[in-house]
Short mmCIF file of C-alpha atoms in Angstrom, two decimals:
data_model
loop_
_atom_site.label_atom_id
_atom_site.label_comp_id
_atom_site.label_asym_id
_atom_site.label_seq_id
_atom_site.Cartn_x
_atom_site.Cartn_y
_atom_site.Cartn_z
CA UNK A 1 8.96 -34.77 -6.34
CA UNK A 2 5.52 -34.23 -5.22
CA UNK A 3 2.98 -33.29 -7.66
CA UNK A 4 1.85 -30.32 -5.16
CA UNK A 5 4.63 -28.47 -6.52
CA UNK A 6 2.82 -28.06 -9.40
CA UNK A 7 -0.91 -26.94 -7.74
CA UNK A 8 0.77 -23.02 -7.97
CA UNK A 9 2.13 -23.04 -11.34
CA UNK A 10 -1.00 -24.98 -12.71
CA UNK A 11 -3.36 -22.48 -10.90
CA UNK A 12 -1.42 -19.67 -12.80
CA UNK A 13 -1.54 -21.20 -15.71
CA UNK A 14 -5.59 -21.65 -15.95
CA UNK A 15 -5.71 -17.86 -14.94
CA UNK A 16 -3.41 -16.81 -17.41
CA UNK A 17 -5.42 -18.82 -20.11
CA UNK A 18 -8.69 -18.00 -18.89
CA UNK A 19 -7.64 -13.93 -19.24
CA UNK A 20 -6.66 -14.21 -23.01
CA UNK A 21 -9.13 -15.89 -23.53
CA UNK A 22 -11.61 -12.96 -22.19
CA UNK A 23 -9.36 -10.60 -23.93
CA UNK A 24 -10.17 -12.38 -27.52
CA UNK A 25 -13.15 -11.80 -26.73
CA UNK A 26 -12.92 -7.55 -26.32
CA UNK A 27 -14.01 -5.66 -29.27
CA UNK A 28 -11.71 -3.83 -31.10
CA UNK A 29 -11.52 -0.18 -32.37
CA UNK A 30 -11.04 0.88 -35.74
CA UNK A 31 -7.26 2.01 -36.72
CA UNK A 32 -8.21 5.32 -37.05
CA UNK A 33 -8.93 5.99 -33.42
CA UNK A 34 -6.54 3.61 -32.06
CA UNK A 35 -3.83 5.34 -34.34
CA UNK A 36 -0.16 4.68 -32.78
CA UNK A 37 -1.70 3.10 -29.76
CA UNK A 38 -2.57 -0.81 -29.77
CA UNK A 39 -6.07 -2.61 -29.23
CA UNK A 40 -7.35 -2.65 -25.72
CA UNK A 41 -7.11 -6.65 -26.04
CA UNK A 42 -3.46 -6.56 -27.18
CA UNK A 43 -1.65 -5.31 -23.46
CA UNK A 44 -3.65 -7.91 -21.34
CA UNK A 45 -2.65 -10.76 -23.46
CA UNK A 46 1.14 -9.83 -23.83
CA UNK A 47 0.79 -9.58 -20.18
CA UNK A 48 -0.27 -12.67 -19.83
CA UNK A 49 2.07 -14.70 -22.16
CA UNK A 50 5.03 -12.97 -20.48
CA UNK A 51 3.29 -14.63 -17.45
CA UNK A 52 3.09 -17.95 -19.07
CA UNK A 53 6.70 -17.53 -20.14
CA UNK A 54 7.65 -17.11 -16.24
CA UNK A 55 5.01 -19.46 -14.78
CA UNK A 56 7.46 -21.55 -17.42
CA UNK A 57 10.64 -20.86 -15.61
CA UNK A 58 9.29 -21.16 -12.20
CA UNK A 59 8.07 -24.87 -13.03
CA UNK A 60 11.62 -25.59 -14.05
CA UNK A 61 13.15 -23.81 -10.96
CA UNK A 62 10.65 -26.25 -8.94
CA UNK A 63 12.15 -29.44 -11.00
CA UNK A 64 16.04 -28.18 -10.74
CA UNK A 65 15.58 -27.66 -6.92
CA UNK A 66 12.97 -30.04 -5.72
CA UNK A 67 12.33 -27.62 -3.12
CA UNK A 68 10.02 -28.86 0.80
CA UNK A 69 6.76 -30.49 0.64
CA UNK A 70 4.18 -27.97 -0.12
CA UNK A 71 1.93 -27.95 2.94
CA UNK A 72 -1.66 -27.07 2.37
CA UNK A 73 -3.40 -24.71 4.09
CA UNK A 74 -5.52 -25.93 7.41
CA UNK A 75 -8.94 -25.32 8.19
CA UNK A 76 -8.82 -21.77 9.72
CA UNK A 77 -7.13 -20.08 6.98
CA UNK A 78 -9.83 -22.08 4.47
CA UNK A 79 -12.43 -20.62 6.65
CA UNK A 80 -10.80 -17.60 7.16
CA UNK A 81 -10.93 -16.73 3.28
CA UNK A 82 -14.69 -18.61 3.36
CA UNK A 83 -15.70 -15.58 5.71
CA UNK A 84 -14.25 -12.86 3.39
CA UNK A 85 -16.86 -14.73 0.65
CA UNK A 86 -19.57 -14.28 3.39
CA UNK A 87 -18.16 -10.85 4.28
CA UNK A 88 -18.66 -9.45 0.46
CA UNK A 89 -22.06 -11.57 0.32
CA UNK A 90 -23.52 -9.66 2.70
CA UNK A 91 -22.03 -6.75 2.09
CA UNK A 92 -23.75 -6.55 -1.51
CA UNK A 93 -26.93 -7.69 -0.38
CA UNK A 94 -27.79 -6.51 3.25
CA UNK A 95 -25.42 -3.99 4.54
CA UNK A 96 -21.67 -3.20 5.34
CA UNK A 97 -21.70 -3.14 8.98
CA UNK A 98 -24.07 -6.27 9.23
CA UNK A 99 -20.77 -8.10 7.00
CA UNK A 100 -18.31 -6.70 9.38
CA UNK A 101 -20.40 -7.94 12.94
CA UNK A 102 -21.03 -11.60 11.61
CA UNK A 103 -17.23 -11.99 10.13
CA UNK A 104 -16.00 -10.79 13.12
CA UNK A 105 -17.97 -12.90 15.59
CA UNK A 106 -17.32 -15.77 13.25
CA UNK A 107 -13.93 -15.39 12.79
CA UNK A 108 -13.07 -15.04 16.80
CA UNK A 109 -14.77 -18.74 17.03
CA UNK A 110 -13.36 -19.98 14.36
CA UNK A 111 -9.86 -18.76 15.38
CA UNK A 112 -10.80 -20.31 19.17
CA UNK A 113 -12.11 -17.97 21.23
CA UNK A 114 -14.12 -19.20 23.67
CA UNK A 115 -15.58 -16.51 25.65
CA UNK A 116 -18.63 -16.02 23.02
CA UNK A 117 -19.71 -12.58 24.90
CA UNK A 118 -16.11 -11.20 24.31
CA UNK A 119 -16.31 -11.91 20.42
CA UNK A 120 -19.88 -10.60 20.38
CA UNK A 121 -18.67 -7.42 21.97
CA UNK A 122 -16.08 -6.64 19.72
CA UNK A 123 -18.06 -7.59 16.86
CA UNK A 124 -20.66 -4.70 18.00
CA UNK A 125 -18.32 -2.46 18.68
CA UNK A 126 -15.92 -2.33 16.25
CA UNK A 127 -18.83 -1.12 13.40
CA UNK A 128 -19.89 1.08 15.74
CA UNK A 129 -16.68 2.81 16.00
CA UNK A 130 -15.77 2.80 12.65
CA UNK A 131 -19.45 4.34 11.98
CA UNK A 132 -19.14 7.04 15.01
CA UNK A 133 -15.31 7.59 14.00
CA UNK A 134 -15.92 8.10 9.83
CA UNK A 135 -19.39 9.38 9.78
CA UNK A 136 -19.40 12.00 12.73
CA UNK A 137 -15.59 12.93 13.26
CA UNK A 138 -14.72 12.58 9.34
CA UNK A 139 -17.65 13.27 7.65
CA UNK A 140 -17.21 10.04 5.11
CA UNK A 141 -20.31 8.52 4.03
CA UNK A 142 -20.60 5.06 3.69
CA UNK A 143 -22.22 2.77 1.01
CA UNK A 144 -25.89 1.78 0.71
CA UNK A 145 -27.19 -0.85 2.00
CA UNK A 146 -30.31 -1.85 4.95
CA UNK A 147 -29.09 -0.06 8.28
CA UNK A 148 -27.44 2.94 5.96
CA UNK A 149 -31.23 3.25 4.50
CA UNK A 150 -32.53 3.48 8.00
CA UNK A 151 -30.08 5.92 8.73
CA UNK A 152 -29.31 8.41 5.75
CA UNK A 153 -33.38 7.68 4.77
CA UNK B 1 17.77 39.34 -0.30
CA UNK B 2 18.84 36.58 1.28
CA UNK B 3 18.47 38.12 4.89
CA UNK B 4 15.30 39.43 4.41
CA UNK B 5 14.14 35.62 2.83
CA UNK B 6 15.92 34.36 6.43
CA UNK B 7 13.81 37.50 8.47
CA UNK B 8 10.73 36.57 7.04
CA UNK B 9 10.96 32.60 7.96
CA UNK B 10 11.89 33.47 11.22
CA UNK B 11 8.89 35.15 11.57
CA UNK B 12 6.69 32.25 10.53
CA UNK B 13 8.73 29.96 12.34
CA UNK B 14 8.69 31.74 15.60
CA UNK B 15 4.69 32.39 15.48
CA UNK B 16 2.88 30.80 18.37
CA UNK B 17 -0.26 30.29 16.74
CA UNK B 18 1.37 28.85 13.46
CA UNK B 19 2.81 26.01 16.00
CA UNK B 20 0.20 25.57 17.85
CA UNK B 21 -1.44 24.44 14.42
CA UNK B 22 1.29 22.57 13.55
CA UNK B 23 0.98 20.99 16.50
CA UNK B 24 -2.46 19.81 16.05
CA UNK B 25 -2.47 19.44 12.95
CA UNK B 26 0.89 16.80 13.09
CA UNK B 27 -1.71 14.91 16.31
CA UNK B 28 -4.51 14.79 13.56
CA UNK B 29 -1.99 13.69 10.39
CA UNK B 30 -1.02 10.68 12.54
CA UNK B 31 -4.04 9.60 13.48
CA UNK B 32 -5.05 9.80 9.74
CA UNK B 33 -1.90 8.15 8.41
CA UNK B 34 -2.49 5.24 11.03
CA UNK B 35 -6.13 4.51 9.69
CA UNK B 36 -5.47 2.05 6.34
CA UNK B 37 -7.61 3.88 3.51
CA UNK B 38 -7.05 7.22 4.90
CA UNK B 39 -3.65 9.07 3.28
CA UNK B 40 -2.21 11.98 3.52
CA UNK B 41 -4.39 13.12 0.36
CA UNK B 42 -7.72 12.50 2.29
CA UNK B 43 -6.19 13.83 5.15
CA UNK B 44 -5.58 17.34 3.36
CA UNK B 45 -9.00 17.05 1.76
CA UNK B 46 -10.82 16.75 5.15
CA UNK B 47 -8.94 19.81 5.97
CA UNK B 48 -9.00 22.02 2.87
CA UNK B 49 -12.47 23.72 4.19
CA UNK B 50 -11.11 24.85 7.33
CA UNK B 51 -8.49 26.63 6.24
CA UNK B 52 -10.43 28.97 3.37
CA UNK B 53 -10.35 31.55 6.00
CA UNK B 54 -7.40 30.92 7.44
CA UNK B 55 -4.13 33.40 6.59
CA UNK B 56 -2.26 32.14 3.69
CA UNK B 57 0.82 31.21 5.12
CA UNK B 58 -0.93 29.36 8.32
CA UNK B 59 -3.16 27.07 5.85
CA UNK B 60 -0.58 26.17 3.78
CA UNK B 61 1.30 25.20 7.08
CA UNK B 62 -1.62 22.96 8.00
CA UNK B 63 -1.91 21.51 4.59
CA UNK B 64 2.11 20.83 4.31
CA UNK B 65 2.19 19.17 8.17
CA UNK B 66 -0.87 17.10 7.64
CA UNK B 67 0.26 16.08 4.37
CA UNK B 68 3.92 14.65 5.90
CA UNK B 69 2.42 13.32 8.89
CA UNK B 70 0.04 11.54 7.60
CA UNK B 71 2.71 10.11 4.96
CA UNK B 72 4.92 9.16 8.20
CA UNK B 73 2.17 7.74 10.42
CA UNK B 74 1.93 4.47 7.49
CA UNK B 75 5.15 3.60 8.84
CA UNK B 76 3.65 3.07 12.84
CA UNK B 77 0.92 0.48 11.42
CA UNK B 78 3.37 -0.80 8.73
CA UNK B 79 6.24 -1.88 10.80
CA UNK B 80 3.54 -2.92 14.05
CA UNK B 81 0.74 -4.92 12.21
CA UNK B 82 2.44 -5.61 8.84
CA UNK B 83 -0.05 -3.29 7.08
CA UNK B 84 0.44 0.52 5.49
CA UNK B 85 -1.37 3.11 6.38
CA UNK B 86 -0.24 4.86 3.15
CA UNK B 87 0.82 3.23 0.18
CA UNK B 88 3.90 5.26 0.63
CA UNK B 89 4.59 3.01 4.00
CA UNK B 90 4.32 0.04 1.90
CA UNK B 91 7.86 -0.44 1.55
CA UNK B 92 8.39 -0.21 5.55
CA UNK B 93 6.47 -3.43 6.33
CA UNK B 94 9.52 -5.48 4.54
CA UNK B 95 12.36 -5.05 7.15
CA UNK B 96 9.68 -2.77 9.96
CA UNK B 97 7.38 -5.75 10.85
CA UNK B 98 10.13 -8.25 10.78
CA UNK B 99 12.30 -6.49 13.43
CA UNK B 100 9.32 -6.01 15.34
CA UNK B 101 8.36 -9.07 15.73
CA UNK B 102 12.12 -9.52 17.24
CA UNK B 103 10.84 -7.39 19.87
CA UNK B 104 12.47 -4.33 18.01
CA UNK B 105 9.61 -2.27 17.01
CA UNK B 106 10.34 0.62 19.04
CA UNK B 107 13.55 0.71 17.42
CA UNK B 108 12.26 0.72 14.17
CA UNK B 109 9.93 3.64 14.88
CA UNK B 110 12.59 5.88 16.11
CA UNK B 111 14.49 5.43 12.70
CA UNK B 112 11.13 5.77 10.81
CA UNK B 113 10.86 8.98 12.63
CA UNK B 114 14.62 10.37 12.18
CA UNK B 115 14.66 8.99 8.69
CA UNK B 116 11.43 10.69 7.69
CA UNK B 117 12.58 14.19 9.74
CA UNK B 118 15.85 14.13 8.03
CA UNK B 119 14.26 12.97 4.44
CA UNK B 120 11.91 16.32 4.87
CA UNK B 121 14.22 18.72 5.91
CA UNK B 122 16.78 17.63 3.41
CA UNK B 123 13.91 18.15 0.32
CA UNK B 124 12.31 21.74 1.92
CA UNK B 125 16.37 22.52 1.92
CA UNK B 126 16.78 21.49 -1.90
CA UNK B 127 13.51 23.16 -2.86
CA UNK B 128 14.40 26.52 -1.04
CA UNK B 129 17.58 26.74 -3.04
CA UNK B 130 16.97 24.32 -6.10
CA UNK B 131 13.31 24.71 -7.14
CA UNK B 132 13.83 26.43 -10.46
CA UNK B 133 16.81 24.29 -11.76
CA UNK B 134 14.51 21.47 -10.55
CA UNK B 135 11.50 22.38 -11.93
CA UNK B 136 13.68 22.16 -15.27
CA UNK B 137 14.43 18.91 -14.78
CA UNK B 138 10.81 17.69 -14.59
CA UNK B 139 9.85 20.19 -17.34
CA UNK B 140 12.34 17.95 -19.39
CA UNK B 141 11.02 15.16 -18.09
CA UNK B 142 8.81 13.14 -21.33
CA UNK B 143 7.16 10.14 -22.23
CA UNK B 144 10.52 8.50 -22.98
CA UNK B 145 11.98 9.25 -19.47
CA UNK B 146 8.37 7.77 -17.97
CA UNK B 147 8.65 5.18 -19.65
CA UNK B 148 12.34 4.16 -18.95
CA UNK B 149 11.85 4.92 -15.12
CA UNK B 150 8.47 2.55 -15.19
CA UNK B 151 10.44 -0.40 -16.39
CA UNK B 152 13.49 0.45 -14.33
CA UNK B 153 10.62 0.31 -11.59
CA UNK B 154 9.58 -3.28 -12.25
CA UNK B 155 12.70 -4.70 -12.64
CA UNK B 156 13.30 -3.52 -9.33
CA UNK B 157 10.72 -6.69 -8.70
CA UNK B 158 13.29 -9.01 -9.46
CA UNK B 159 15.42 -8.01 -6.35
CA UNK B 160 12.75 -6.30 -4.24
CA UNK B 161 12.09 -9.00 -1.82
CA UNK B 162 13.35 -12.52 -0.69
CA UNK B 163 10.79 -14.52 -2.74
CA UNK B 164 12.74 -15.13 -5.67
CA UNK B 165 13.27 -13.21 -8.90
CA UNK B 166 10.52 -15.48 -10.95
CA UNK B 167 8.00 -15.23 -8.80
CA UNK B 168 8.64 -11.38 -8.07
CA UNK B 169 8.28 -10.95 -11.81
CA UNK B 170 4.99 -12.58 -11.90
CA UNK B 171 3.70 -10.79 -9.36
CA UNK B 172 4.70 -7.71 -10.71
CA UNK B 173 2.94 -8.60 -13.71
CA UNK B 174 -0.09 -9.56 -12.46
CA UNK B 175 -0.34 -6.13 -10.79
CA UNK B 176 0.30 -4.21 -14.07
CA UNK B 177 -2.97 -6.79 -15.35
CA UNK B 178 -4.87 -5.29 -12.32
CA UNK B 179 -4.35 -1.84 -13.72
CA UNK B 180 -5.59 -2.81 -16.93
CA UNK B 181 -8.94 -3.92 -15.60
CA UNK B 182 -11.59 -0.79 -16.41
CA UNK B 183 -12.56 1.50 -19.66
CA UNK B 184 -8.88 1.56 -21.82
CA UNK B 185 -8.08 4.96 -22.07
CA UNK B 186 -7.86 5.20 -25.78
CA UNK B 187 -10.69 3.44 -27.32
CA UNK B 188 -12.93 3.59 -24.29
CA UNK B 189 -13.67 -0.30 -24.50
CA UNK B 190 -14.84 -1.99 -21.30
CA UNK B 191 -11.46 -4.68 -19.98
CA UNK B 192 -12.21 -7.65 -17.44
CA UNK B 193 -15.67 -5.45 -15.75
CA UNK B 194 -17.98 -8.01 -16.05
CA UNK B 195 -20.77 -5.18 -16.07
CA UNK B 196 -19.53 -3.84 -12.79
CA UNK B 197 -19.47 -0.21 -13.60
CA UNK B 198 -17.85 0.48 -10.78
CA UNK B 199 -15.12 -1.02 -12.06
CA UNK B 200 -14.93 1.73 -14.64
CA UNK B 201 -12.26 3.24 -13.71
CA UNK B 202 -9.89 0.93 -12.66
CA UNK B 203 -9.08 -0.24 -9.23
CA UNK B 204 -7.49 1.98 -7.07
CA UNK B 205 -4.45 1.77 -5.11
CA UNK B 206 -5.67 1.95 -1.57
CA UNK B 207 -8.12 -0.89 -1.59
CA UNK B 208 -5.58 -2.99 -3.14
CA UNK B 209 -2.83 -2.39 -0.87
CA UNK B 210 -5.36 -3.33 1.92
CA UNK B 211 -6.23 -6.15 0.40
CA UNK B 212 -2.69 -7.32 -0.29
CA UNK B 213 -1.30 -6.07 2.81
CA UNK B 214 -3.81 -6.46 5.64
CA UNK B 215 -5.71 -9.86 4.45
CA UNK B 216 -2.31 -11.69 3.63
CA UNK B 217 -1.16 -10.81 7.08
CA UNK B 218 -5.01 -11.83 8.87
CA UNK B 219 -4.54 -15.26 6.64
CA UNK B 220 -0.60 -15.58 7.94
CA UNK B 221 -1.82 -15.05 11.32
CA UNK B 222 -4.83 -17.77 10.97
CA UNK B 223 -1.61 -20.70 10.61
CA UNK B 224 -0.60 -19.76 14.13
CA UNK B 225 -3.85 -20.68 16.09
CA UNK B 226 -3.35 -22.81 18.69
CA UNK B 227 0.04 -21.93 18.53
CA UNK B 228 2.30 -20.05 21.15
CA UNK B 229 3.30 -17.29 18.94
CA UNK B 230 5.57 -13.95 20.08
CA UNK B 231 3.27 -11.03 19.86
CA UNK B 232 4.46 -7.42 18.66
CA UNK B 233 4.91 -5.68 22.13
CA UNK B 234 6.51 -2.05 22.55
CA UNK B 235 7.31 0.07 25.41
CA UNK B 236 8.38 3.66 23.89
CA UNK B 237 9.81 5.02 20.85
CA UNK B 238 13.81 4.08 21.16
CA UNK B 239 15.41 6.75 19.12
CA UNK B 240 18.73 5.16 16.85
CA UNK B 241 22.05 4.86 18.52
CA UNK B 242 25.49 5.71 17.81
CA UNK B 243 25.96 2.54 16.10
CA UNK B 244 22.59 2.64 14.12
CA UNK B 245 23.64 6.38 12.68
CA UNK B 246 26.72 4.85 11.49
CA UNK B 247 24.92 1.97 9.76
CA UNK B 248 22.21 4.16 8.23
CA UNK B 249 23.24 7.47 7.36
CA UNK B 250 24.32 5.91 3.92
CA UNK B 251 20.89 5.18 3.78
CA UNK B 252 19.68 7.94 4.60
CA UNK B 253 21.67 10.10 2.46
CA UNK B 254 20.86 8.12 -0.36
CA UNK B 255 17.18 7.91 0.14
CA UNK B 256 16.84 11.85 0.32
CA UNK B 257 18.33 12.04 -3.19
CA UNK B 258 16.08 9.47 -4.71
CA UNK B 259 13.32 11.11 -2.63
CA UNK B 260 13.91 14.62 -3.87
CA UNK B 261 14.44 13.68 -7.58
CA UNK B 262 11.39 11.46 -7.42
CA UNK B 263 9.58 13.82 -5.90
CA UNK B 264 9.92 16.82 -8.50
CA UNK B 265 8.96 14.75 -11.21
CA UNK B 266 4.90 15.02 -11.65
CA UNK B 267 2.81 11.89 -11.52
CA UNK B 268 5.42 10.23 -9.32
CA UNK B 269 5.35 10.12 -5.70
CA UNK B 270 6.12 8.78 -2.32
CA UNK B 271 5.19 5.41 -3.21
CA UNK B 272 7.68 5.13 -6.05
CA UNK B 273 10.15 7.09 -4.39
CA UNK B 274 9.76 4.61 -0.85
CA UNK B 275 10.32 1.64 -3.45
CA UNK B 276 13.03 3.08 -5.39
CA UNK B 277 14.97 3.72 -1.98
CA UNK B 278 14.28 0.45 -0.48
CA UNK B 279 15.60 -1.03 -3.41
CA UNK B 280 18.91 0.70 -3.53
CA UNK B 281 19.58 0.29 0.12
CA UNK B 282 19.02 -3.21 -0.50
CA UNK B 283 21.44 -3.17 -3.35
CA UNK B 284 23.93 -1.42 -1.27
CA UNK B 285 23.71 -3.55 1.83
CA UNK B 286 26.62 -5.70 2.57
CA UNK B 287 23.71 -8.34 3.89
CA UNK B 288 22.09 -8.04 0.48
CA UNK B 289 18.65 -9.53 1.53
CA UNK B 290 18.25 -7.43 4.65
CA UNK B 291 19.37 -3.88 5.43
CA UNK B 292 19.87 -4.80 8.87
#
């Protein structure tokens, strides 16, 4: 059996660890406001042992059945989730709508689209719907960030 | 009494301006339901303002009608793109996207639509002549019930969906971690925010759905490029057969129970109710994995 079976359960297993870990670290109350209830620590980390517990059984199920090859992911789904990265990244720091033009003209090349002007279009004009359709017709404000300063002021 | 109840709805029902709202106001729901992040809750927000000086019964018409079409319209982007509009829809996307992409997805909107009329009229019939007894049975409704319908919710997981009962179960749980993550309710101390404060209180449904639902299905779809791949296509809404009433009525039956008693019970809602349903119409299937 190849040892990619085990990538899934491994990565679980790190998580899992890694969260009680954080949750040792959360302070705890004294008993008399916690009362009946438990520590805010206590929940996350029988979450996560049940988890380990499972992650447990699934490695076995993986061993009893010795299921396909695992194939890994190619390069536009890697890229894909690269550009979500990119997407928050410049979210946070410049502005929403500048995130949601360069993912989408990114992701239309990286997916194969040739016709550049076609992926620049609908890179400029889907923000600009979704800021005519929210912020006119609905009346939603959106977060903060360079072009919302310019507009909101 | 009774004649005079059945006078006065006539009334309402017959009033041209109350359906010309209804109208609108079911055009405007779906266009809400359809946009993921926008549910029927936002949708009645957006219009609570505009019907302050409207006549009572005419803006509670508006609120009701934007509140179920909005709820319905998740099911058009949940069964043709594989993504809710509403959490409610959520449960749709299992079997609605898959016979779409068979070429089926007008045939899974018409049932959508008849199950969703059918599931409405059935719960305004129970309410008219049931709403006290019911409102009872929610009164009785305590912790102890919550609690024993919460864990009869996730180990729904274990049969919920064709990835296996294991991982099902660990998804489940790592969901139950997500709703952990913010200021604990009891002792106010700060779990897995990292100093984000505006992760303070919690995070909310919508943006995960989106995230689980709409990214998963943009990564899925990033395996097939270069690939010859069937797209979605539709021509009209087919409305269900003969044959399809007599393989879902069951269903439908049984969905407008678990709908209705979900429904009275406070805190719970279409979301838990969709699940519930899906769940026992999978149980009940002869196919077992699919309901059709």
């Amino acid at each position: 059996m190849s040892n990619k079976f085990y990538i899934v359960p491994l990565f679980l297993t790190i998580f899992s660890i890694i969260i009680i870990g954080i949750s040792l670290q959360l302070d705890t109350s004294p008993e008399m406001i916690v009362g009946d209830s438990m520590q805010a620590r206590s929940f996350p980390i029988f979450l996560m042992v049940l988890k380990l517990i499972l992650i447990a059984v699934l490695t076995f199920q993986y061993k009893a059945k010795n299921p396909d090859a695992i194939k890994l992911e190619k390069f536009p789904t890697w890229g894909s989730m690269g550009l979500f990265l990119i997407f928050y990244l410049l979210t946070v720091y410049t502005d929403m709508f500048i995130g949601i033009f360069v993912v989408m003209l990114l992701m239309g090349l990286l997916w194969g689209e040739k016709r550049i002007w076609l992926s620049f279009l609908t890179a400029t004009l889907t923000p600009l719907l979704i800021f005519l359709l929210f912020d006119f017709v609905l009346k939603i404000r959106f977060p903060r960030g360079i072009l919302m300063d310019l507009y909101y002021g | 009494m009774f004649e005079q109840g059945l006078t006065a709805m006539l009334s309402v029902a017959t009033d041209p301006y109350l359906l010309f709202l209804i109208f609108v106001t079911t055009i405007l729901g779906v266009v809400i339901g359809v946009l993921p992040g926008l549910g029927a809750t936002t949708g009645a927000a957006l219009l609570l303002p505009f019907t302050l000086t409207m006549d009572p019964v005419h803006a509670i018409a508006v609120l009701a009608t934007i509140y179920v079409s909005a709820t319905f319209a998740g099911s058009i982007t949940a069964i043709l793109i594989n993504t809710p509009g509403t959490s409610a829809a959520a449960a749709t996307t299992f079997d609605g996207y898959p016979l779409a992409q068979k070429g089926e997805a007008g045939r899974a909107l018409g049932v959508a639509v008849i199950s969703s009329t059918v599931g409405g009229i059935f719960s305004v019939i129970i309410l008219c002549f049931a709403a006290p007894l019911l409102a009872r049975v929610a009164y009785e409704f305590r912790s102890p019930e919550y609690f024993a319908l919460t864990v009869f919710g996730l180990s729904m997981l274990a049969s919920i969906s064709a990835g296996g009962a294991v991982k099902n179960l660990i998804g489940g749980i790592f969901g139950v971690w997500l709703s952990t993550i913010g200021a604990e309710r009891v002792t106010g101390i700060e779990r897995f925010m990292f100093g984000n404060y505006e992760l303070y209180e919690g995070i909310h449904f919508v943006p995960i759905f989106i995230g689980l639902f709409a990214i998963s299905e943009l990564l899925v779809q990033s395996k097939t490029v270069n690939k010859i791949v069937n797209t979605v296509s539709m021509k009209a809404v087919k409305l269900p057969t003969k044959e399809d009433y007599k393989k879902i009525w069951k269903t439908i039956l049984r969905s407008c129970g678990i709908g209705t008693f979900i429904g009275v019970l406070p805190a719970e809602g279409a979301t838990v109710a969709s699940m519930i349903g899906y769940s026992e119409a999978r149980r009940w299937s002869k196919k077992q994995r699919r309901i059709w």
